[in-house]
Coordinates of C-alpha atoms in Angstrom, one line a residue:
X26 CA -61.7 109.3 171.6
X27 CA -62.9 105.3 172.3
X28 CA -65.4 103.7 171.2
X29 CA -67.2 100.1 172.1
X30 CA -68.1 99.1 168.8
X31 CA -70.5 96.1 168.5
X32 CA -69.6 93.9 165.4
X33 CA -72.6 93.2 163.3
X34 CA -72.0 89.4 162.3
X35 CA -71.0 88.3 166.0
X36 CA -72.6 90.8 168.3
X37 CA -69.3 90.7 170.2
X38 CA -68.0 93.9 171.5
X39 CA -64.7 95.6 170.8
X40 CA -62.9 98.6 172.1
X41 CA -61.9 101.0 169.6
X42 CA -58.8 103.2 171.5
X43 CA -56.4 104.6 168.8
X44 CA -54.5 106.5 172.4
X45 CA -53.4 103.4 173.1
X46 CA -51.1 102.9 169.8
X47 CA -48.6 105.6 171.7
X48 CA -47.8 103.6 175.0
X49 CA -44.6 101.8 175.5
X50 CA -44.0 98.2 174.0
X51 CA -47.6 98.5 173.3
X52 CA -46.7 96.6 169.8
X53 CA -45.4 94.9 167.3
X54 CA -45.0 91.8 168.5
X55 CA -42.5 91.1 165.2
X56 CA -41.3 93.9 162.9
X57 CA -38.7 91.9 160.9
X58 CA -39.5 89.1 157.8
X59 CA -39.1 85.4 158.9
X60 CA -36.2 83.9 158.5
X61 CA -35.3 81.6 155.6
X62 CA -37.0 78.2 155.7
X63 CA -33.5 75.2 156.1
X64 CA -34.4 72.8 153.4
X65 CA -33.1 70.1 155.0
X66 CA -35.4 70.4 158.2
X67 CA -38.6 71.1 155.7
X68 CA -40.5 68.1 155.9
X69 CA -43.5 69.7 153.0
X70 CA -40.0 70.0 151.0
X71 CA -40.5 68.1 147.7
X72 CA -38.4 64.8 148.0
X73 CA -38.9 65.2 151.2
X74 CA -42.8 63.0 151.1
X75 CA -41.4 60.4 153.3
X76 CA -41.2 62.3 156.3
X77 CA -45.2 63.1 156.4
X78 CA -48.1 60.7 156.7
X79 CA -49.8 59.3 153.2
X80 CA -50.7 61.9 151.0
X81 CA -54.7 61.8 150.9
X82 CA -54.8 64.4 148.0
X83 CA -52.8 66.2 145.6
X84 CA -53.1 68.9 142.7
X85 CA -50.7 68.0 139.9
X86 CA -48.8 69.5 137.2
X87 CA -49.9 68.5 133.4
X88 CA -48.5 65.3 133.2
X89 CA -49.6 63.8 136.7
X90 CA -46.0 64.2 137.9
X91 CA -44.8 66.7 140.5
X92 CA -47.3 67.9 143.1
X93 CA -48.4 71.8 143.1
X94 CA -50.3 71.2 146.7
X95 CA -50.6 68.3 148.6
X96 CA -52.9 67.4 151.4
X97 CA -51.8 65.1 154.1
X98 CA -53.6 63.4 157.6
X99 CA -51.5 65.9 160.5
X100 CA -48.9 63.8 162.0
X101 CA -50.7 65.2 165.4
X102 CA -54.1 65.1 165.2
X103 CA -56.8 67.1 167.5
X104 CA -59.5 65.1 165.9
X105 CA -60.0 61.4 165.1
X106 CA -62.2 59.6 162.6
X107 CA -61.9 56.2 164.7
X108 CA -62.3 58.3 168.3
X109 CA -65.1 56.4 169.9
X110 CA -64.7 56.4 173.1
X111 CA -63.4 58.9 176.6
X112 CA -61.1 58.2 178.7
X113 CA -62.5 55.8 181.1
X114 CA -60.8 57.0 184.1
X115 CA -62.2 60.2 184.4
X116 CA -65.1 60.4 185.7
X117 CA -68.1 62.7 184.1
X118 CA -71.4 64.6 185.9
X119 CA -74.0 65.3 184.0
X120 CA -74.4 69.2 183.8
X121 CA -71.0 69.5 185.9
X122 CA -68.4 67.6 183.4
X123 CA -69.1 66.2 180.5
X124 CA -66.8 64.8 177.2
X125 CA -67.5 63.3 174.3
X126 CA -64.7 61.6 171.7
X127 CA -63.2 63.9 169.7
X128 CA -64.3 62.7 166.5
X129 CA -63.8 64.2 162.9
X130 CA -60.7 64.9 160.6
X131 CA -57.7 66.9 161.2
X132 CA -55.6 67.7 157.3
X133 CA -52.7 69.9 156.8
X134 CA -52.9 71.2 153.0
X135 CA -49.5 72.3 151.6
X136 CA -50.2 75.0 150.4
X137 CA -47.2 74.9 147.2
X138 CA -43.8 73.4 146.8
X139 CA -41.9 76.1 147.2
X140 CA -39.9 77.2 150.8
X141 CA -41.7 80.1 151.5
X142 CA -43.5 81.5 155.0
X143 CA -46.2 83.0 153.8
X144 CA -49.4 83.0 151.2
X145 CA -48.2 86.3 150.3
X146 CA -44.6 85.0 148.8
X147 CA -46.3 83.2 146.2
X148 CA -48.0 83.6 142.4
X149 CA -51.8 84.7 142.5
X150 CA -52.2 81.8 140.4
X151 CA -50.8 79.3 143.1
X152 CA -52.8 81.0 145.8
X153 CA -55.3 80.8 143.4
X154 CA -54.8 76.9 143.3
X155 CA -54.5 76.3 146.9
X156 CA -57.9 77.7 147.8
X157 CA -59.0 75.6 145.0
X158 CA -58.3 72.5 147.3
X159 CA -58.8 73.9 150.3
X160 CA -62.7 74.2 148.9
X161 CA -62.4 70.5 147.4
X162 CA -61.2 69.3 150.8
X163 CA -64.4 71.6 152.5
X164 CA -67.0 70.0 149.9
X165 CA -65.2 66.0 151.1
X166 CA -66.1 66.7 154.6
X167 CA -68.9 68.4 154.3
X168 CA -70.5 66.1 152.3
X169 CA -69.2 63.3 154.1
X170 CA -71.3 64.6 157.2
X171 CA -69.4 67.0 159.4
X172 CA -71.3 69.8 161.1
X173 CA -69.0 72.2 160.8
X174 CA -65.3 72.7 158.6
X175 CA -62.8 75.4 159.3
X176 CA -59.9 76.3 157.2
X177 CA -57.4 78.3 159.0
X178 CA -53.7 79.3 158.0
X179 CA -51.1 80.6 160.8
X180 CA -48.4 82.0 159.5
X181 CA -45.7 82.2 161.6
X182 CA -44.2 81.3 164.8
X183 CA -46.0 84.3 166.4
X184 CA -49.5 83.0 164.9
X185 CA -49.3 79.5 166.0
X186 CA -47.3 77.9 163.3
X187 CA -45.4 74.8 164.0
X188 CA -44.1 74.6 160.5
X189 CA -42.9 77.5 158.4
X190 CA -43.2 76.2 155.2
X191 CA -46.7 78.0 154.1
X192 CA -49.4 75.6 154.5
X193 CA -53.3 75.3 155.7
X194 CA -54.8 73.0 158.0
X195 CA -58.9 71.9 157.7
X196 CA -60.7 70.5 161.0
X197 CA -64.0 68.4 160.2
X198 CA -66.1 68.7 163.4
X199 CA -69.1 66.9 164.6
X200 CA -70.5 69.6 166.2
X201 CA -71.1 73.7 165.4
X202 CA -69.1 75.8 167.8
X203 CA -70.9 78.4 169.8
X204 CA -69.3 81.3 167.8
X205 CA -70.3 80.3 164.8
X206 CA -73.5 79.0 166.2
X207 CA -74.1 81.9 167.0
X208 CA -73.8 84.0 163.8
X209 CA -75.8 81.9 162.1
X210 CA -78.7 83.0 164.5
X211 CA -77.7 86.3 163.6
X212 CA -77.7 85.5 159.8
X213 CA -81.5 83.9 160.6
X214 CA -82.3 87.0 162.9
X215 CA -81.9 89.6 159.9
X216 CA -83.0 87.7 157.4
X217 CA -86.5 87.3 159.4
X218 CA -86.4 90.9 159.9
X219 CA -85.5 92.5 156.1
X220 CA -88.1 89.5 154.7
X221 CA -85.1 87.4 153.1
X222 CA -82.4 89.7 153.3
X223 CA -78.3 88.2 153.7
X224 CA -76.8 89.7 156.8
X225 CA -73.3 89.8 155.1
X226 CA -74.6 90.9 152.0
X227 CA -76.6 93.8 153.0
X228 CA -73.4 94.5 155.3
X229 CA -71.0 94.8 152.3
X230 CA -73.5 97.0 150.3
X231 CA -73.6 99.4 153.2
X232 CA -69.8 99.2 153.2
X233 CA -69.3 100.2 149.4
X234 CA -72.2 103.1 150.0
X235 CA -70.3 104.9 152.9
X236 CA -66.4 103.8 151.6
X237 CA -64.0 104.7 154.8
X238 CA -63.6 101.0 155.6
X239 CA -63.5 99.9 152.2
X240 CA -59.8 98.7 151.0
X241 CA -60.4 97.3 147.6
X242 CA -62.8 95.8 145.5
X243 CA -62.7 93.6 142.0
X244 CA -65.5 91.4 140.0
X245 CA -65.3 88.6 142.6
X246 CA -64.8 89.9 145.9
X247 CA -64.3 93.2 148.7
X248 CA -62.0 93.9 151.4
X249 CA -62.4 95.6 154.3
X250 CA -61.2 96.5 157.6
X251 CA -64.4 95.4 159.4
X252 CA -66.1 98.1 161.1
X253 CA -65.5 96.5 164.4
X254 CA -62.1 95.1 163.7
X255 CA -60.9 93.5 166.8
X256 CA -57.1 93.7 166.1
X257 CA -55.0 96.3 164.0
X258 CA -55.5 96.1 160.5
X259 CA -57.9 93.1 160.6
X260 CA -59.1 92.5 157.2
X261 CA -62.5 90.5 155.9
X262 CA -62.9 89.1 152.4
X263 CA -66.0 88.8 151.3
X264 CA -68.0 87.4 147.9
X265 CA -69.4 90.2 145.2
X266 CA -72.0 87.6 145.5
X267 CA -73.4 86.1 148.7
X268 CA -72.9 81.8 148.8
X269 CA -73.5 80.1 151.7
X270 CA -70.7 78.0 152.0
X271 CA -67.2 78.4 150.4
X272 CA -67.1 75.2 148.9
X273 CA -70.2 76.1 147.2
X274 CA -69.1 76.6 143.1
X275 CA -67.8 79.8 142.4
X276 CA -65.0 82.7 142.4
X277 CA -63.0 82.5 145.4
X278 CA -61.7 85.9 145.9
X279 CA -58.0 84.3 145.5
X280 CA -56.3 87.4 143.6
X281 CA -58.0 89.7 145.9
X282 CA -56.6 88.0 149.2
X283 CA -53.1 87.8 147.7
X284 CA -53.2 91.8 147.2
X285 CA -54.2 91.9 151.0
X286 CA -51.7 90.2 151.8
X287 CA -48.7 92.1 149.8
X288 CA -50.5 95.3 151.5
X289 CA -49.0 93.9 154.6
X290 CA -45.7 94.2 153.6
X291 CA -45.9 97.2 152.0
X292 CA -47.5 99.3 155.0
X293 CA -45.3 97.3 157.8
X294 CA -41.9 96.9 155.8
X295 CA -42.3 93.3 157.0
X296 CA -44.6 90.0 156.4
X297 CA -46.2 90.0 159.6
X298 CA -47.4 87.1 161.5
X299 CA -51.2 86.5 161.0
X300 CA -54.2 83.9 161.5
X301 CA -56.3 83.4 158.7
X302 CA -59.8 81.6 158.6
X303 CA -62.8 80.8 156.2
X304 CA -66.0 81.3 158.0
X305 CA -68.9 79.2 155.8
X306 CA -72.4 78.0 156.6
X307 CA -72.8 75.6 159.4
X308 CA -75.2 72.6 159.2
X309 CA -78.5 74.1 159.5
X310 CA -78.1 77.4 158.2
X311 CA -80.9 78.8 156.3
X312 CA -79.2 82.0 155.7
X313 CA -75.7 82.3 155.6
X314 CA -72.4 83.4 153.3
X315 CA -69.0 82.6 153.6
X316 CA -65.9 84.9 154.3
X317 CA -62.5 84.7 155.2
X318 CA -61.0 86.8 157.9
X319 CA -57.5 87.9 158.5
X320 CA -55.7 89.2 161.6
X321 CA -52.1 90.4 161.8
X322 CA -50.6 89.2 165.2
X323 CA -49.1 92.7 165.9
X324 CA -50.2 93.0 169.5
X325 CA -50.4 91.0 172.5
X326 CA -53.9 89.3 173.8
X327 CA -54.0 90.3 177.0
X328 CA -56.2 90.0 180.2
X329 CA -59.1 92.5 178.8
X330 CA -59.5 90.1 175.8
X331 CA -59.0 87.0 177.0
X332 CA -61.0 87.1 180.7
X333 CA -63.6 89.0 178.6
X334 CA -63.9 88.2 175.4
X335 CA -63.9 91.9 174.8
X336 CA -61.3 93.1 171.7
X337 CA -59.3 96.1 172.0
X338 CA -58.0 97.8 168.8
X339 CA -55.5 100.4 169.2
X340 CA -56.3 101.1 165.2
X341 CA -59.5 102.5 164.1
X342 CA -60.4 100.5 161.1
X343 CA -61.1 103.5 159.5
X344 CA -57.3 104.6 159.7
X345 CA -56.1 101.2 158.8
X346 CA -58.7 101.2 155.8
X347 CA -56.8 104.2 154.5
X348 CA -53.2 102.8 154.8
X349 CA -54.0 99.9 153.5
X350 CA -56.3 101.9 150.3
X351 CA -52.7 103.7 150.3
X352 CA -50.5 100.9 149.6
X353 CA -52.7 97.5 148.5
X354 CA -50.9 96.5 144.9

């Protein structure tokens, strides 16, 4: 049986058609690990500092010395600090086409020395660290005046990577995207309604109360497959606590998220390919919380998804809740 689910936190519609899981080359997209990084080509290899812009940040060991994450300018930038101006030549309608200059920041953070594809091949304690500057590198931009800041990691060829070598990137924009624009309306919308209540908040306790979507759960955060998951075994980490924005002080969820990840490779047999993204409160939020959300790039986007914007999942995330429940370390 289908379903069209509507997820709560977007409003955006999904397909929910397990059937689908049994047609031909319907997925994976990958079903084999990555291969091995080649040192020589790595350029967020230590020794290897030269071949990326100036370093704008780094976590160091005891003595100051070698870097445990670094954070560097990306060598090709989507936004610009010093953009302040279009490109003369076109020409721009107001209400038909419009542009502005693409102005913010654009940082890749390196996630850990080591020659590795994914989160999920390193210590808790270094993922642990990583999202401790990815926060710190959130509260800079933020506070430096940037509507919005998104933290994503792609691991993998298959999930947009350009670089193997395990690493995050954080855009600074000057404006709120529609999406998240969006749920922040939503966020407003429900707190108005339950007088003060946090949309994500009151979602999670729901969650825990009925338990088939629930994966796993310690003292700082939950993990679910979200009840409208729009890809197989989609996963959303959420705070114990709600906080508006991640770089706000406070537990991260960073052993929790390395779990979910191992629980990858021990349902698939392989690391798969995946986005990963930190959704936190945009400027003007008066209700909010931050989460981070992870999708597996098992299955093609095709013309359903993309020319609607409707998702098709051909896992209930009630089935995927259990495998993963099944095999999360």
């Amino acid at each position: 049986m289908s379903e069209v689910r509507v997820d709560p936190l977007t409003g955006l519609k999904v397909i929910v058609a397990s059937g689908r899981a049994a047609r031909p080359g319907g997925w994976p997209i990958a079903a084999a690990d990555a291969p091995p990084i080649d040192p020589d080509a790595d350029p967020f290899a230590p020794g290897h500092e030269d071949r990326t812009p100036p370093e704008v940040f780094a976590d160091r060991d005891e003595d100051g010395g070698a870097w445990r994450v670094r954070v560097v300018p990306n060598l090709y930038p989507a936004l610009d600090a010093d953009e302040d101006a279009v490109d003369p030549e076109r020409s721009h309608v107001p209400d038909l086409f419009t542009a502005t200059a693409a102005r913010g920041a654009h940082e890749v953070v390196v996630n850990a020395p080591d020659a590795v594809t994914s989160l999920a091949q390193l210590a808790p304690e270094q993922v642990t660290r990583a999202m401790e500057v990815w926060r710190a590198r959130s509260r800079v931009h933020h506070d430096g005046g940037a509507a919005y800041v998104h933290v994503i990691v792609n691991e993998r060829a298959e999930g947009g990577a350009s670089l193997p070598h395990t690493h995050a990137q954080v855009y600074a924009l000057d404006f709120v995207p529609a999406q998240v624009a969006r749920e922040r309306e939503r966020f407003t919308a429900h707190a108005t309604r339950t007088m003060g209540g946090n949309l994500l908040q009151d979602l999670v306790a729901e969650e825990v109360r009925q338990r088939a979507r629930m994966v796993a759960i310690d003292d700082e955060a939950i993990l679910l497959s979200p009840y409208a998951a729009r890809l197989p075994y989609q996963l959303m980490l959420a705070p114990r606590r709600p906080r508006q924005r991640f770089d706000d002080d406070g537990p991260l969820g960073a052993q929790l998220l390395h779990r979910a990840l191992n629980a990858y490779k021990n349902l698939l047999g392989f690391q798969p390919p995946l986005n990963l993204w930190v959704r936190t409160a945009p400027a003007g939020a008066e209700s909010f919380c931050w989460r981070i959300d992870i999708t597996p790039r098992l299955t093609h986007l095709a013309g359903l998804e993309l020319g609607l914007g409707v998702g098709m999942n051909i896992v209930s995330p009630e089935d995927a809740a259990a495998q993963l429940r099944d095999v999360i370390p």
